[in-house]
């Protein structure tokens, strides 16, 4: 499956190590998790419902 993930909500890359890196990393994981969940939720729903592929 090829699908683009919108990454607009990701925090900018840090210019240097600092106190905000853990917060920014947590935000990045949150954004990626949300986008992957939105992308895969229909597929997961089909699998849980036992719907055959291609139907």
Short mmCIF file of C-alpha atoms in Angstrom, two decimals:
data_model
loop_
_atom_site.label_atom_id
_atom_site.label_comp_id
_atom_site.label_asym_id
_atom_site.label_seq_id
_atom_site.Cartn_x
_atom_site.Cartn_y
_atom_site.Cartn_z
CA UNK A 1 0.00 0.00 0.00
CA UNK A 2 1.40 3.37 -0.99
CA UNK A 3 -0.29 6.33 0.60
CA UNK A 4 0.97 9.79 1.40
CA UNK A 5 0.73 10.94 4.99
CA UNK A 6 0.02 14.63 5.57
CA UNK A 7 2.92 15.89 7.62
CA UNK A 8 1.86 19.53 7.93
CA UNK A 9 1.35 19.24 11.69
CA UNK A 10 4.83 17.89 12.41
CA UNK A 11 7.06 20.18 14.46
CA UNK A 12 10.07 21.62 12.63
CA UNK A 13 13.36 19.76 12.93
CA UNK A 14 15.44 21.12 15.80
CA UNK A 15 18.43 23.23 14.85
CA UNK A 16 20.38 21.89 17.84
CA UNK A 17 19.77 19.64 20.84
CA UNK A 18 17.81 21.32 23.56
CA UNK A 19 15.03 21.12 26.07
CA UNK A 20 12.29 21.13 23.41
CA UNK A 21 13.49 17.96 21.64
CA UNK A 22 11.51 15.53 23.88
CA UNK A 23 8.36 17.65 23.50
CA UNK A 24 8.81 17.90 19.74
CA UNK A 25 9.48 14.17 19.46
CA UNK A 26 6.31 13.40 21.42
CA UNK A 27 4.37 15.73 19.11
CA UNK A 28 5.84 14.03 16.03
CA UNK A 29 4.82 10.58 17.28
CA UNK A 30 1.33 11.88 18.07
CA UNK A 31 0.92 13.33 14.56
CA UNK A 32 2.20 10.18 12.84
CA UNK A 33 -0.01 7.96 14.99
CA UNK A 34 -3.08 10.05 14.23
CA UNK A 35 -2.42 10.04 10.47
CA UNK A 36 -1.66 6.30 10.35
CA UNK A 37 -4.81 5.59 12.35
CA UNK A 38 -6.91 7.64 9.92
CA UNK A 39 -5.32 5.84 6.97
CA UNK A 40 -5.61 2.32 8.35
CA UNK A 41 -8.93 2.52 10.24
CA UNK A 42 -11.06 1.45 7.24
CA UNK A 43 -8.77 -1.51 6.55
CA UNK A 44 -8.77 -2.53 10.21
CA UNK A 45 -12.56 -2.27 10.27
CA UNK A 46 -12.85 -4.60 7.29
CA UNK A 47 -10.52 -7.13 8.88
CA UNK A 48 -12.41 -7.04 12.17
CA UNK A 49 -15.73 -7.45 10.35
CA UNK A 50 -14.42 -10.40 8.34
CA UNK A 51 -15.04 -8.70 5.00
CA UNK A 52 -13.01 -10.45 2.28
CA UNK A 53 -10.44 -8.38 0.40
CA UNK A 54 -11.69 -6.92 -2.86
CA UNK A 55 -15.36 -6.87 -1.89
#
